[in-house]
mmCIF file of C-alpha atoms and ligand atoms in Angstrom:
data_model
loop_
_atom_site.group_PDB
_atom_site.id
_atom_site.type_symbol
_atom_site.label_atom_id
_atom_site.label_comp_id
_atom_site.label_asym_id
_atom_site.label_seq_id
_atom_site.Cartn_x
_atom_site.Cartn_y
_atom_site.Cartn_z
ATOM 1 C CA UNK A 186 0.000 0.000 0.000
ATOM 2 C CA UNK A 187 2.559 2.331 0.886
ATOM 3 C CA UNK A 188 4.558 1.544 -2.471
ATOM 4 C CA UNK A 189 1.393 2.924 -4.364
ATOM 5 C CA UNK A 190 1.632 6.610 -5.731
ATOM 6 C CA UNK A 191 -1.254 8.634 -4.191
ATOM 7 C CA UNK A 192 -3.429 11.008 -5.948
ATOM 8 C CA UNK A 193 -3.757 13.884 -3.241
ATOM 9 C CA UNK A 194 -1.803 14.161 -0.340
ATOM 10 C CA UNK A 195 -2.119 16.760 2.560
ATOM 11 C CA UNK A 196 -0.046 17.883 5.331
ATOM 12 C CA UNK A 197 -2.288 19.302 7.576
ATOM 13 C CA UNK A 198 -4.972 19.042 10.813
ATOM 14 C CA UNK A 199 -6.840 16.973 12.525
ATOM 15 C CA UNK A 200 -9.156 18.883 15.409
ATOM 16 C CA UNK A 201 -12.040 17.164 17.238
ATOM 17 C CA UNK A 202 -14.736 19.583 17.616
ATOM 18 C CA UNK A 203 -17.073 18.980 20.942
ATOM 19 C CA UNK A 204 -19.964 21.531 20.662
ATOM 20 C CA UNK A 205 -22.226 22.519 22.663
ATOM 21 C CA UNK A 206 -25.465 24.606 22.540
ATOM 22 C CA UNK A 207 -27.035 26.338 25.234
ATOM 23 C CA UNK A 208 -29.331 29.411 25.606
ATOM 24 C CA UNK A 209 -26.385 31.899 26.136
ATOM 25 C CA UNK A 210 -22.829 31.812 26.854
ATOM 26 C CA UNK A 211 -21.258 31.497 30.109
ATOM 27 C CA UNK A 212 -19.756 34.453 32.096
ATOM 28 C CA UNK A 213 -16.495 33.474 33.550
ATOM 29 C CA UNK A 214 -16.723 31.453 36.684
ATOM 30 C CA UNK A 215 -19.902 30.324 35.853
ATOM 31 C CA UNK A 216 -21.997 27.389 34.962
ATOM 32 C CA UNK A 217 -24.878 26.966 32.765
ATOM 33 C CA UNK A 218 -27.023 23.982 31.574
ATOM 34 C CA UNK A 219 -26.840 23.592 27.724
ATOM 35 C CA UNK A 220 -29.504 21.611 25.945
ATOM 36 C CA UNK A 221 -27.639 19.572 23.109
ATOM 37 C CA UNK A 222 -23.640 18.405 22.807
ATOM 38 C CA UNK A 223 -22.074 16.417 19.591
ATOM 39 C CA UNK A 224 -18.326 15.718 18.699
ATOM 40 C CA UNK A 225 -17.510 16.329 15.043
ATOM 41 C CA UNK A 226 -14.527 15.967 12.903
ATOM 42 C CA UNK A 227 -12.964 18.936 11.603
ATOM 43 C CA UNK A 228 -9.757 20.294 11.192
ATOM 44 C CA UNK A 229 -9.075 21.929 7.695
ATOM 45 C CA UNK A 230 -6.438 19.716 6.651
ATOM 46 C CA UNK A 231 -8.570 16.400 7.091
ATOM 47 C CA UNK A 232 -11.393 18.394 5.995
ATOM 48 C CA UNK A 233 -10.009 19.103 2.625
ATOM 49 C CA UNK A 234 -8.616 15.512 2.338
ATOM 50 C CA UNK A 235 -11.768 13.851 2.968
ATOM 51 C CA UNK A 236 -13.552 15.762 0.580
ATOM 52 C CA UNK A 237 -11.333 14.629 -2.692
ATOM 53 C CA UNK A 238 -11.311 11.403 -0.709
ATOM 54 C CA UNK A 239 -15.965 11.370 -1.342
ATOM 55 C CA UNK A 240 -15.085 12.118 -4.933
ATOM 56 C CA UNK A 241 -12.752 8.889 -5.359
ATOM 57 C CA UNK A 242 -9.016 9.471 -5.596
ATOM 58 C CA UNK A 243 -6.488 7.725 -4.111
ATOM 59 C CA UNK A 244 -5.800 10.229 -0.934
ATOM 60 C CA UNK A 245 -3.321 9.928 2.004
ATOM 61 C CA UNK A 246 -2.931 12.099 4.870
ATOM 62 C CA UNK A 247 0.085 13.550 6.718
ATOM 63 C CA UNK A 248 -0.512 14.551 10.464
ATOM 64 C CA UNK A 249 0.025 14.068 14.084
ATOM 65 C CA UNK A 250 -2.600 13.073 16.324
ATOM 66 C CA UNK A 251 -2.116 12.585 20.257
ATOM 67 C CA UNK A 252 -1.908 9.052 21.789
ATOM 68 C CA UNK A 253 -5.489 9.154 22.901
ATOM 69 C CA UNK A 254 -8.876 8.242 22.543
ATOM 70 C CA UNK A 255 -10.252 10.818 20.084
ATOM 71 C CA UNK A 256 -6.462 10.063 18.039
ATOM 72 C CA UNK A 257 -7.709 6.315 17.717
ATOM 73 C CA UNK A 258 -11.347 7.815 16.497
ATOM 74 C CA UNK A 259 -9.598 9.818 14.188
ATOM 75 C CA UNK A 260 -7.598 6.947 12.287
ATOM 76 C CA UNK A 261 -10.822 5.052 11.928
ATOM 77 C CA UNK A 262 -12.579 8.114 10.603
ATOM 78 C CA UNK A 263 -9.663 8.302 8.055
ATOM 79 C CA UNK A 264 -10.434 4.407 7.055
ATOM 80 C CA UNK A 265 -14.001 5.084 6.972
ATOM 81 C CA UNK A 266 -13.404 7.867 4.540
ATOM 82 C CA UNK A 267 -11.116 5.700 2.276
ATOM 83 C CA UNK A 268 -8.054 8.073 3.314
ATOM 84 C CA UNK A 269 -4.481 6.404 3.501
ATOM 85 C CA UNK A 270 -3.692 6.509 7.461
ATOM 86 C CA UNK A 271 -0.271 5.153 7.090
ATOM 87 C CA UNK A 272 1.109 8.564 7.463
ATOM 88 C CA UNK A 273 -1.131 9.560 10.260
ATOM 89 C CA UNK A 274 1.704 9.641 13.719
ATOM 90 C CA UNK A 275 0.232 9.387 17.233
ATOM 91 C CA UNK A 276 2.219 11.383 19.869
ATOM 92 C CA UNK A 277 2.065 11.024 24.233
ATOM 93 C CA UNK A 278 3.373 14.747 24.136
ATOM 94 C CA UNK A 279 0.112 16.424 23.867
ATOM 95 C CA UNK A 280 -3.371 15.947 22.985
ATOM 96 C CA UNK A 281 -5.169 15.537 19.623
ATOM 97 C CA UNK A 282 -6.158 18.470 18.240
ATOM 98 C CA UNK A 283 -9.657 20.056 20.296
ATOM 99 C CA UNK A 284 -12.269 23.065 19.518
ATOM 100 C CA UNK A 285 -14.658 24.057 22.224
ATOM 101 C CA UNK A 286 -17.207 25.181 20.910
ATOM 102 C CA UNK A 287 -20.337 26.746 22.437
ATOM 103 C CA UNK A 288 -22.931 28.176 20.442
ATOM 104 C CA UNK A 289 -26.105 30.345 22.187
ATOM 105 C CA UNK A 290 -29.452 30.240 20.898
ATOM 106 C CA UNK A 291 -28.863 33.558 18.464
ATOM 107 C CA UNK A 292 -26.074 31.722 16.688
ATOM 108 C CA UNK A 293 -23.261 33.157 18.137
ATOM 109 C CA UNK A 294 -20.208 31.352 19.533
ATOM 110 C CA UNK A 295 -17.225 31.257 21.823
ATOM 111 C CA UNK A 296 -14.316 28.625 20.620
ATOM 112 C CA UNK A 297 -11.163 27.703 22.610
ATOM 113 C CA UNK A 298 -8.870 26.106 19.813
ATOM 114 C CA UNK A 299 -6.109 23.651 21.114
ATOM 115 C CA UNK A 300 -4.089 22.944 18.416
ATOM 116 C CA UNK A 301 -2.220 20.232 20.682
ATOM 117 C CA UNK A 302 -0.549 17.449 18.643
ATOM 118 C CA UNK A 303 -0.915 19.123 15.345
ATOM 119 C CA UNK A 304 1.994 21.549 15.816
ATOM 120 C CA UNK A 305 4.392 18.401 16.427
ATOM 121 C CA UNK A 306 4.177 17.568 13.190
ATOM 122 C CA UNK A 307 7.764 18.077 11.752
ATOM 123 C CA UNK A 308 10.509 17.710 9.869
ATOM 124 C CA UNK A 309 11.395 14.240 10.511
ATOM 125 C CA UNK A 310 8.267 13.439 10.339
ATOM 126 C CA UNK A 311 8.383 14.903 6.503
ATOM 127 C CA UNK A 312 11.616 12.766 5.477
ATOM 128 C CA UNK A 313 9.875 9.890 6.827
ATOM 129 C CA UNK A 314 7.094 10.548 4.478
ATOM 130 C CA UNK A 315 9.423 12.137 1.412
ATOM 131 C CA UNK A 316 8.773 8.999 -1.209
ATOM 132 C CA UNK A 317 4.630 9.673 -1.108
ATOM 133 C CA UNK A 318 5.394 13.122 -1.506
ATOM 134 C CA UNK A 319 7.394 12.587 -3.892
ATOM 135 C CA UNK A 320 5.038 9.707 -6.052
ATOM 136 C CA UNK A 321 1.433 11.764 -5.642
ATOM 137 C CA UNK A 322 -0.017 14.111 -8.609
ATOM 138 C CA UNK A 323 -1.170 17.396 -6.018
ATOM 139 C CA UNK A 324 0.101 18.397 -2.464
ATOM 140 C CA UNK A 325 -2.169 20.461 -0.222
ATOM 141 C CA UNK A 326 -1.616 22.263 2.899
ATOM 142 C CA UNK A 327 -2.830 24.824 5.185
ATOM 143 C CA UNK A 328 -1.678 26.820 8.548
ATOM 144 C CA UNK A 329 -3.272 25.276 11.142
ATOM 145 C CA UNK A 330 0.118 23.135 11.679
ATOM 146 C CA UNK A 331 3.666 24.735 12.653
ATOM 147 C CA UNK A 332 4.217 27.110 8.887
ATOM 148 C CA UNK A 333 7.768 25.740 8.768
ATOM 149 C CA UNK A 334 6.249 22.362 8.278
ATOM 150 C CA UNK A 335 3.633 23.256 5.488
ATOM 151 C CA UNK A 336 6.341 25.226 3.547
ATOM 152 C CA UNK A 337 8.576 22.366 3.764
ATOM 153 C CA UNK A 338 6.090 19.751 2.408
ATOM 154 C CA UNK A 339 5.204 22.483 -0.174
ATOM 155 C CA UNK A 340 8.841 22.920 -1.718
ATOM 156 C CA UNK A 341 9.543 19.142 -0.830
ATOM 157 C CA UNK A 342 6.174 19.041 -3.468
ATOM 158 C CA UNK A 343 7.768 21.523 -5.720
ATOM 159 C CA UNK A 344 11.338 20.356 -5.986
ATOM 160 C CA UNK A 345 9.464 16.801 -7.015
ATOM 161 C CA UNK A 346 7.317 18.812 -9.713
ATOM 162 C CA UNK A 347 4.507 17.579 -7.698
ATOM 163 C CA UNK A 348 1.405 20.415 -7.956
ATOM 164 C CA UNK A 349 0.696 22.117 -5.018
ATOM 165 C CA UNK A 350 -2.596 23.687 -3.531
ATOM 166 C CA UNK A 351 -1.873 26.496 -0.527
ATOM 167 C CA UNK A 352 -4.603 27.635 1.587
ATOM 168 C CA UNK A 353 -3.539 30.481 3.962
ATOM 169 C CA UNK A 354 -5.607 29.347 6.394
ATOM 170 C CA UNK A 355 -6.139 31.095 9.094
ATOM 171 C CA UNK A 356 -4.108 34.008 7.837
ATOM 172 C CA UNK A 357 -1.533 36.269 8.993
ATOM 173 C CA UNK A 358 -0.693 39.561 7.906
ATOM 174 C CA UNK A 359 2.735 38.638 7.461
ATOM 175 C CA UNK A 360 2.810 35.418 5.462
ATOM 176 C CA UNK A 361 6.316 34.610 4.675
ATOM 177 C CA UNK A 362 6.563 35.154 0.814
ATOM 178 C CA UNK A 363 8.175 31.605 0.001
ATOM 179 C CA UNK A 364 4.185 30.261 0.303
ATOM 180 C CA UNK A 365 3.650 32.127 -2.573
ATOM 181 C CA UNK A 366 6.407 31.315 -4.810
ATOM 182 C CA UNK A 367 5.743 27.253 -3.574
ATOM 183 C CA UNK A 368 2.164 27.681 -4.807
ATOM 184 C CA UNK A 369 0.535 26.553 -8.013
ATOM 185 C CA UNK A 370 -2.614 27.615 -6.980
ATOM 186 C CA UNK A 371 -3.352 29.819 -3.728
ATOM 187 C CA UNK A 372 -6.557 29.866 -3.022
ATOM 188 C CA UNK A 373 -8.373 31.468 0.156
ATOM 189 C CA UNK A 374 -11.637 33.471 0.906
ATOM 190 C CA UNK A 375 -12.263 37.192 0.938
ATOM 191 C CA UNK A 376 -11.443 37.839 4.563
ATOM 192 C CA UNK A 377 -7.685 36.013 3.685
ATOM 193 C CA UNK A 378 -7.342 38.166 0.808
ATOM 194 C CA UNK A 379 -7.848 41.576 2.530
ATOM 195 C CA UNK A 380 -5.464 40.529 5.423
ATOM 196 C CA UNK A 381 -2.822 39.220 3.032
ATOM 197 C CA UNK A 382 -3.331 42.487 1.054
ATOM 198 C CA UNK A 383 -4.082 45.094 2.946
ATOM 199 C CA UNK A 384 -6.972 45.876 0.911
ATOM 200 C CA UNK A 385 -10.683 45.109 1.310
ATOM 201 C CA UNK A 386 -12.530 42.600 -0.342
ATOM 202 C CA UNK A 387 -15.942 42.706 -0.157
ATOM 203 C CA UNK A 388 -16.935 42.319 -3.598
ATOM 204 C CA UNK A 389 -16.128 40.786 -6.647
ATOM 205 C CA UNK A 390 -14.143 44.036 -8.243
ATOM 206 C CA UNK A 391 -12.188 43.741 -5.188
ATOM 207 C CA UNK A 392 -11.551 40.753 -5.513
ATOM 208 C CA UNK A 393 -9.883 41.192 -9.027
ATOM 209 C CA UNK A 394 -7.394 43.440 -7.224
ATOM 210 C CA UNK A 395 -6.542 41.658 -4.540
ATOM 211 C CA UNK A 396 -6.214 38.173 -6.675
ATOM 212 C CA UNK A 397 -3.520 40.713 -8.844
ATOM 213 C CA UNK A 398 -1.565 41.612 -5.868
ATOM 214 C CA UNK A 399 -1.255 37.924 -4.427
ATOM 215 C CA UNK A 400 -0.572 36.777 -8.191
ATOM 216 C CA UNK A 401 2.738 39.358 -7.870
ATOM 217 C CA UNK A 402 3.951 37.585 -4.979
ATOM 218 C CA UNK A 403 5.083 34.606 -6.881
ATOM 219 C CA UNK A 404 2.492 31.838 -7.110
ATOM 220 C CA UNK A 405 1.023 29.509 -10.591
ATOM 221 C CA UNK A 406 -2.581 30.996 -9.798
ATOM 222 C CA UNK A 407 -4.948 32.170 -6.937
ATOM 223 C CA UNK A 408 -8.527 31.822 -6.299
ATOM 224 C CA UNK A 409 -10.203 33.984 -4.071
ATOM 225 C CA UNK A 410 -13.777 32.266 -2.855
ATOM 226 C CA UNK A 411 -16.658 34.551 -2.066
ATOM 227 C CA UNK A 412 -19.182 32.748 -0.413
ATOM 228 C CA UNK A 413 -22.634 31.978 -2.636
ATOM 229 C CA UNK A 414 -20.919 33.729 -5.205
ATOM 230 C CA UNK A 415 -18.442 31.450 -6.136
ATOM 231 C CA UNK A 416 -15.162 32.360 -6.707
ATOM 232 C CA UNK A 417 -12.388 34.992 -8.927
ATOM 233 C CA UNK A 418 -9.694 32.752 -10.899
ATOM 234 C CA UNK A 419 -6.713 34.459 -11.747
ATOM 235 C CA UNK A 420 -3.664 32.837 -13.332
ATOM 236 C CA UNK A 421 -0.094 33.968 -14.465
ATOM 237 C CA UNK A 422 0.820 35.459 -16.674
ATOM 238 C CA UNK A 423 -2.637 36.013 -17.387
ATOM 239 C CA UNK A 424 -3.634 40.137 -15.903
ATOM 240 C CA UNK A 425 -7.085 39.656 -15.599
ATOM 241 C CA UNK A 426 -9.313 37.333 -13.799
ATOM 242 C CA UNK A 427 -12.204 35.702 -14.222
ATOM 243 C CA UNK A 428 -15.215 35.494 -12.141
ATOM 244 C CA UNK A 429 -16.893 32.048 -11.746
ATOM 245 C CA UNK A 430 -20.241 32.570 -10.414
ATOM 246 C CA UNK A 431 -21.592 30.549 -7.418
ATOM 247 C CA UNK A 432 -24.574 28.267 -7.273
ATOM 248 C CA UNK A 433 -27.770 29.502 -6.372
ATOM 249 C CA UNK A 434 -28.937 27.251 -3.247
ATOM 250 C CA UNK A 435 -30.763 27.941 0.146
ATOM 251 C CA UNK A 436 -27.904 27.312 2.091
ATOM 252 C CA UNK A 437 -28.139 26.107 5.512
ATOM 253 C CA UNK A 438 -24.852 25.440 6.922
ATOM 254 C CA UNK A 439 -21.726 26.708 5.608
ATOM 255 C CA UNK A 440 -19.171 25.511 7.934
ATOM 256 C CA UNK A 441 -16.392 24.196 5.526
ATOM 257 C CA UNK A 442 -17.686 25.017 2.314
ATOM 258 C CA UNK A 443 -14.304 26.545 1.948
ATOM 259 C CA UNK A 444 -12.813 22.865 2.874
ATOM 260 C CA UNK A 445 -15.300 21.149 0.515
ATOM 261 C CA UNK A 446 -13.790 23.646 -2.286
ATOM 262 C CA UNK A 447 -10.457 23.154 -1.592
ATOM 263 C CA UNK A 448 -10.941 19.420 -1.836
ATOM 264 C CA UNK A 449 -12.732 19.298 -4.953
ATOM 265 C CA UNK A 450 -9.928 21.528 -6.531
ATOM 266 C CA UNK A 451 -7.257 18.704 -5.510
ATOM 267 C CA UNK A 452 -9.664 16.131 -7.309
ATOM 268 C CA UNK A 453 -9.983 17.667 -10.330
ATOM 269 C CA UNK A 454 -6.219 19.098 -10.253
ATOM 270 C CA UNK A 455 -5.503 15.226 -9.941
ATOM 271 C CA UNK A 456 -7.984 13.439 -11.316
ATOM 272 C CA UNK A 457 -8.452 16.178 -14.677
ATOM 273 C CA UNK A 458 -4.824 18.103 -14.291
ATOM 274 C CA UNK A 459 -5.208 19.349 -18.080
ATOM 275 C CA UNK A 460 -9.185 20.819 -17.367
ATOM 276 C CA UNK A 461 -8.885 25.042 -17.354
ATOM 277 C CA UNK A 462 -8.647 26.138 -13.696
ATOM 278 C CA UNK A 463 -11.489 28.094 -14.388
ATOM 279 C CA UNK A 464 -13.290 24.947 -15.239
ATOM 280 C CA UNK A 465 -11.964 23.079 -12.130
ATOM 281 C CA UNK A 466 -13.142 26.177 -10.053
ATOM 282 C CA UNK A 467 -16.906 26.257 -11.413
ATOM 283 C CA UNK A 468 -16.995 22.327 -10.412
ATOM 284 C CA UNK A 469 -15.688 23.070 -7.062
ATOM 285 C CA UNK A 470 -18.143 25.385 -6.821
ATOM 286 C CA UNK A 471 -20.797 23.289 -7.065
ATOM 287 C CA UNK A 472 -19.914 20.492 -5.161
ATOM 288 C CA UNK A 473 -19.002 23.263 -2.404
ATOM 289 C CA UNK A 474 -22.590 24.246 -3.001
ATOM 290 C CA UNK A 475 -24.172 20.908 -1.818
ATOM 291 C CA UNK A 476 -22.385 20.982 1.110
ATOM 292 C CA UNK A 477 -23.306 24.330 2.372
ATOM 293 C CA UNK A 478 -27.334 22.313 1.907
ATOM 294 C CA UNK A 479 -26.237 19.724 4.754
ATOM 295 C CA UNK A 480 -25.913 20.682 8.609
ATOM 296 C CA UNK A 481 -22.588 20.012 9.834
ATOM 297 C CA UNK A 482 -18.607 20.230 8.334
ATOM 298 C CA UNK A 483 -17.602 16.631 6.941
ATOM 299 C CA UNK A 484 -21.350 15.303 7.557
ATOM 300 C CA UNK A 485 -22.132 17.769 4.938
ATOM 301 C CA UNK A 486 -19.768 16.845 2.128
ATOM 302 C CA UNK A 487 -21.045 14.826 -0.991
ATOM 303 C CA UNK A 488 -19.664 11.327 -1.869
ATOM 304 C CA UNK A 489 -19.034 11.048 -6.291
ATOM 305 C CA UNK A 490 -22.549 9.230 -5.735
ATOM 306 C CA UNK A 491 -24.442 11.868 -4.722
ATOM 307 C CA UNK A 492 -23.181 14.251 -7.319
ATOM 308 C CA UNK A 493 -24.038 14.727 -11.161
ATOM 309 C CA UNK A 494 -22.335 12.303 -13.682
ATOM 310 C CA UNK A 495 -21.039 15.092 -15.619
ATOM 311 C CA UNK A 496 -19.058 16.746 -12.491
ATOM 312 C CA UNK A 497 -16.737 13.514 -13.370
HETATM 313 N N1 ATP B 111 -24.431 30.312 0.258
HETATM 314 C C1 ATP B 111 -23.749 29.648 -0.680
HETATM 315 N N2 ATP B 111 -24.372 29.239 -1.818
HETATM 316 C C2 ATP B 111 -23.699 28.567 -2.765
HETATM 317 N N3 ATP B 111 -22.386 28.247 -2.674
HETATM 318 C C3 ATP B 111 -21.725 28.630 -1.583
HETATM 319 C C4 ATP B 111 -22.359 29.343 -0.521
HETATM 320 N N4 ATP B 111 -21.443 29.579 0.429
HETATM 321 C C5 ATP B 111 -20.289 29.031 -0.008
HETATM 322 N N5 ATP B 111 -20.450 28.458 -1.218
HETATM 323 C C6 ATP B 111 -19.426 27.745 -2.004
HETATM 324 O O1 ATP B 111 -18.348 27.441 -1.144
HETATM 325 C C7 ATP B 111 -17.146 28.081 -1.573
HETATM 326 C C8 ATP B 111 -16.354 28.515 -0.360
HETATM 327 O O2 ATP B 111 -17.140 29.412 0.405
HETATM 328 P P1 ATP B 111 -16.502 30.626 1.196
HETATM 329 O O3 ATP B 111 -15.895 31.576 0.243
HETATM 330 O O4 ATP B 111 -17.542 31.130 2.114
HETATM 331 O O5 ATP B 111 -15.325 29.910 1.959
HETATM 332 P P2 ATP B 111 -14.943 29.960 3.510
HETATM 333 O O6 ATP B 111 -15.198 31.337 4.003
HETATM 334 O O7 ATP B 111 -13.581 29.433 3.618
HETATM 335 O O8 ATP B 111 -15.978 28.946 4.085
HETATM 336 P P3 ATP B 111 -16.284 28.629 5.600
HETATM 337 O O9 ATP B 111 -15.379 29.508 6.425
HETATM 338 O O10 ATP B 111 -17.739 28.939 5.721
HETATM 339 O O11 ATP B 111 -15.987 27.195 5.708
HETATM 340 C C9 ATP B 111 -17.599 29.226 -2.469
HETATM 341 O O12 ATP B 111 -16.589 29.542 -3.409
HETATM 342 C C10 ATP B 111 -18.834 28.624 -3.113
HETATM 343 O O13 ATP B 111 -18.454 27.780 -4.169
HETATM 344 C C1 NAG B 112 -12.473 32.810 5.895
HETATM 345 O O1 NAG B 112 -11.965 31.673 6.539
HETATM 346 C C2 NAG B 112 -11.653 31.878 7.917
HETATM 347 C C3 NAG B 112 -11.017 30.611 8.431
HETATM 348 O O2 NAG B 112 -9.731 30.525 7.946
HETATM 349 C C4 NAG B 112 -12.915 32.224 8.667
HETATM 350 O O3 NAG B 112 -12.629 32.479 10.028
HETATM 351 C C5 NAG B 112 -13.555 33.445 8.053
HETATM 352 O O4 NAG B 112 -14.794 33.706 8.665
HETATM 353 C C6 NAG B 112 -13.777 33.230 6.556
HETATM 354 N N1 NAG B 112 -14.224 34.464 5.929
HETATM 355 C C7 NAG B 112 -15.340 34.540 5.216
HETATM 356 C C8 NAG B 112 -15.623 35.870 4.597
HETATM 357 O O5 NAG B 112 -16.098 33.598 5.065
HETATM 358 C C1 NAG B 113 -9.860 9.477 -12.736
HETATM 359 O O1 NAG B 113 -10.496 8.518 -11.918
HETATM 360 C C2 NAG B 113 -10.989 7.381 -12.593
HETATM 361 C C3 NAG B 113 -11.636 6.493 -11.571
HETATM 362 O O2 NAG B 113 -12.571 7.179 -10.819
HETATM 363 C C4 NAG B 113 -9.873 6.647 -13.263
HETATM 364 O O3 NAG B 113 -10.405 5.567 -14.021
HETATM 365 C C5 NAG B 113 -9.116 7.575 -14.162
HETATM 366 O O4 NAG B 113 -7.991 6.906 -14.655
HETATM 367 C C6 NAG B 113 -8.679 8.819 -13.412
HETATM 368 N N1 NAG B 113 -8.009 9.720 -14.323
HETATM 369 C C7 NAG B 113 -6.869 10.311 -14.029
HETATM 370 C C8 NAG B 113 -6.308 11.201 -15.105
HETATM 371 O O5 NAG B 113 -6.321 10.169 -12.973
#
C-alpha cells in the first residue's frame, strides 16, 4: 500500500470539535445547563482531504494526532473515509487536536482552539514521508500546523514537480513570501485576501485586485472564494481574472464550504490536471454548493454518488 503513488496528499490538521449549545454563553466562573452536545470531525487539513477522498481518488494524509482516545477515532474516521492513514503519527506529548465550541441560541459562539498534537508535526516526520510526496499528482496544505512544516512539504512538493494547492488558512498579515512562490494555486476566501493584502474585499471588483496583488507575490494561480458567489480565478501570466459565479442554493450550513472547495480543486487538479482552472473552479463550486445544503462540516460533504455524472 505504501509503495502505491497517491493522488492527493495533505499535510495538515486533525481537530475534534465537541460543541455545545445552550441558551447563552457562560460568564467566567460560571456554569450553565446547555440543551444539546455532539463531537464532530474537523480540522481543515482532514477536511479538505476527505472531501477529494468522497469524490474517489487515491488520498493519504500527513498529520500528528495525540496518543489518545479521540487520536484512535480519528484513524478510523480516516479508514471510513477511504483516506491512507499510514502517514497519520500518534504522539504522548500532547493531545489531539480540540475546539470548544459553544454556540447560544442567536447563533453566536465562543471557541477555545487547542491545536495540541498538530503543531508536532515536523521535519522528521516529513523525510519519513518524502517517497509519497514525492510519487502523488497534487500536495495540499494549510496553517493550522507549525508554517515551517507546510512550507517544507510544499517545496519538498515543488522540488518533485509535484502540484501544489496552498490555503492560507487562518491568515496572517505577514505570510512569509516563500508560500507564494511554492504555490501553483493559492486559493483562500475574501477575509484572507484583505489581510494578506491590505486591501478590502468585499466584492467581486475587489476581488480582481486583490487576486492581482497575491498573483505578484510569486504563485502559478490564486482563487479567491466569495461565499454563494463562487469564486475569482486568476492565473499567471494572465492580468485579468475571471469570475466564476456561485450556485444559487438555500444554504443552511456553511461551515467548511471553503474545505469542501479546496478538496474538490485537488480532485480535479488530480484526477483532470489538463481541465482550465477556471473549469476546475466552477466544479468546485458546485460540489461546495451541496455541502453548504447539509448541517454540519464533513457530515455535509457529498460522496461522487451523490453528485451529477457530468461533475466527473
Ligand atoms: N451560500 C452559498 N451558496 C452557494 N455556494 C456557496 C455558498 N457559500 C459558499 N459556497 C461555495 O463554497 C465556496 C467557499 O465558500 P466561502 O468563500 O464562504 O469559503 P470559507 O469562508 O472558507 O468557508 P467557511 O469559512 O464557511 O468554511 C464558495 O466559493 C462557493 O463555491
Ligand atoms: C475565511 O476563513 C476563515 C477561516 O480561515 C474564517 O474564520 C472566516 O470567517 C472566513 N471568511 C469569510 C468571509 O467567510
Ligand atoms: C480518474 O479517476 C478514474 C476512476 O474514478 C480513473 O479511471 C481515471 O484513470 C482517473 N483519471 C486520471 C487522469 O487520474
Amino acid at each position: 500500500m505504501t509503495e502505491d503513488a497517491f493522488d492527493v496528499v495533505v499535510v495538515g490538521s486533525c481537530m475534534t470539535d465537541l460543541v455545545s449549545q445552550a441558551p447563552r454563553l457562560p460568564k467566567a466562573g460560571e456554569t450553565i445547563h446547555g440543551h444539546k452536545f455532539f463531537i464532530g470531525f474537523g480540522g481543515k487539513g482532514a477536511n479538505q482531504c476527505i472531501q477529494a477522498a468522497r469524490l474517489g481518488v487515491k488520498t493519504a494524509m500527513i498529520c500528528k494526532v495525540g496518543k489518545d482516545f479521540f487520536g484512535d477515532n480519528y484513524i478510523q474516521n480516516f479508514k471510513d473515509n477511504d483516506v491512507h492513514t499510514g502517514f497519520v503519527r500518534q504522539t504522548s506529548e500532547a493531545a489531539t487536536g480540540a475546539a470548544s465550541i459553544t454556540v447560544n441560541d442567536a447563533g453566536e459562539n465562543a471557541i477555545v482552539i487547542v491545536a495540541g498534537a498538530n503543531m508536532l508535526l515536523g521535519k522528521d516526520e516529513l523525510q519519513e514521508v518524502l517517497p509519497a510526496i514525492r510519487k502523488t499528482k497534487v500536495l495540499v496544505c494549510q496553517l493550522e500546523i507549525n508554517a515551517q512544516t507546510s512550507l517544507q512539504a510544499l517545496q519538498m512538493a515543488r522540488d518533485n514537480k509535484v502540484k501544489t494547492i496552498f490555503n492560507p488558512a487562518p491568515a496572517v498579515p505577514d505570510l512569509d513570501y516563500n508560500f507564494y512562490r511554492v504555490s501553483d494555486v493559492f486559493c483562500c476566501n475574501e477575509s484572507e485576501a484583505e489581510l494578506l493584502t491590505g486591501c478590502p474585499v468585499n466584492n467581486v471588483d475587489e476581488a480582481h485586485r486583490a487576486a492581482q496583488e497575491l498573483l505578484r507575490r510569486g504563485c502559478g494561480a490564486v482563487i479567491i472564494t466569495l461565499g454563494p458567489q463562487g469564486c475569482v480565478v486568476l492565473k499567471a501570466p494572465e492580468s485579468t481574472s475571471t469570475h466564476v459565479p456561485g450556485t444559487a442554493v438555500t444554504a443552511v450550513d456553511t461551515t467548511g464550504a471553503g474545505d469542501s472547495f479546496i478538496g474538490a480543486l485537488a480532485f480535479y487538479m488530480a484526477n483532470h490536471s489538463s481541465m482550465p482552472l477556471e473549469e476546475m473552479a466552477r466544479r468546485a463550486n458546485q460540489v461546495a454548493a451541496v455541502s453548504v445544503q447539509g448541517v454540519g462540516t464533513q457530515t455535509s460533504f457529498p460522496f461522487k454518488r451523490d453528485l451529477p455524472a457530468k461533475l466527473f
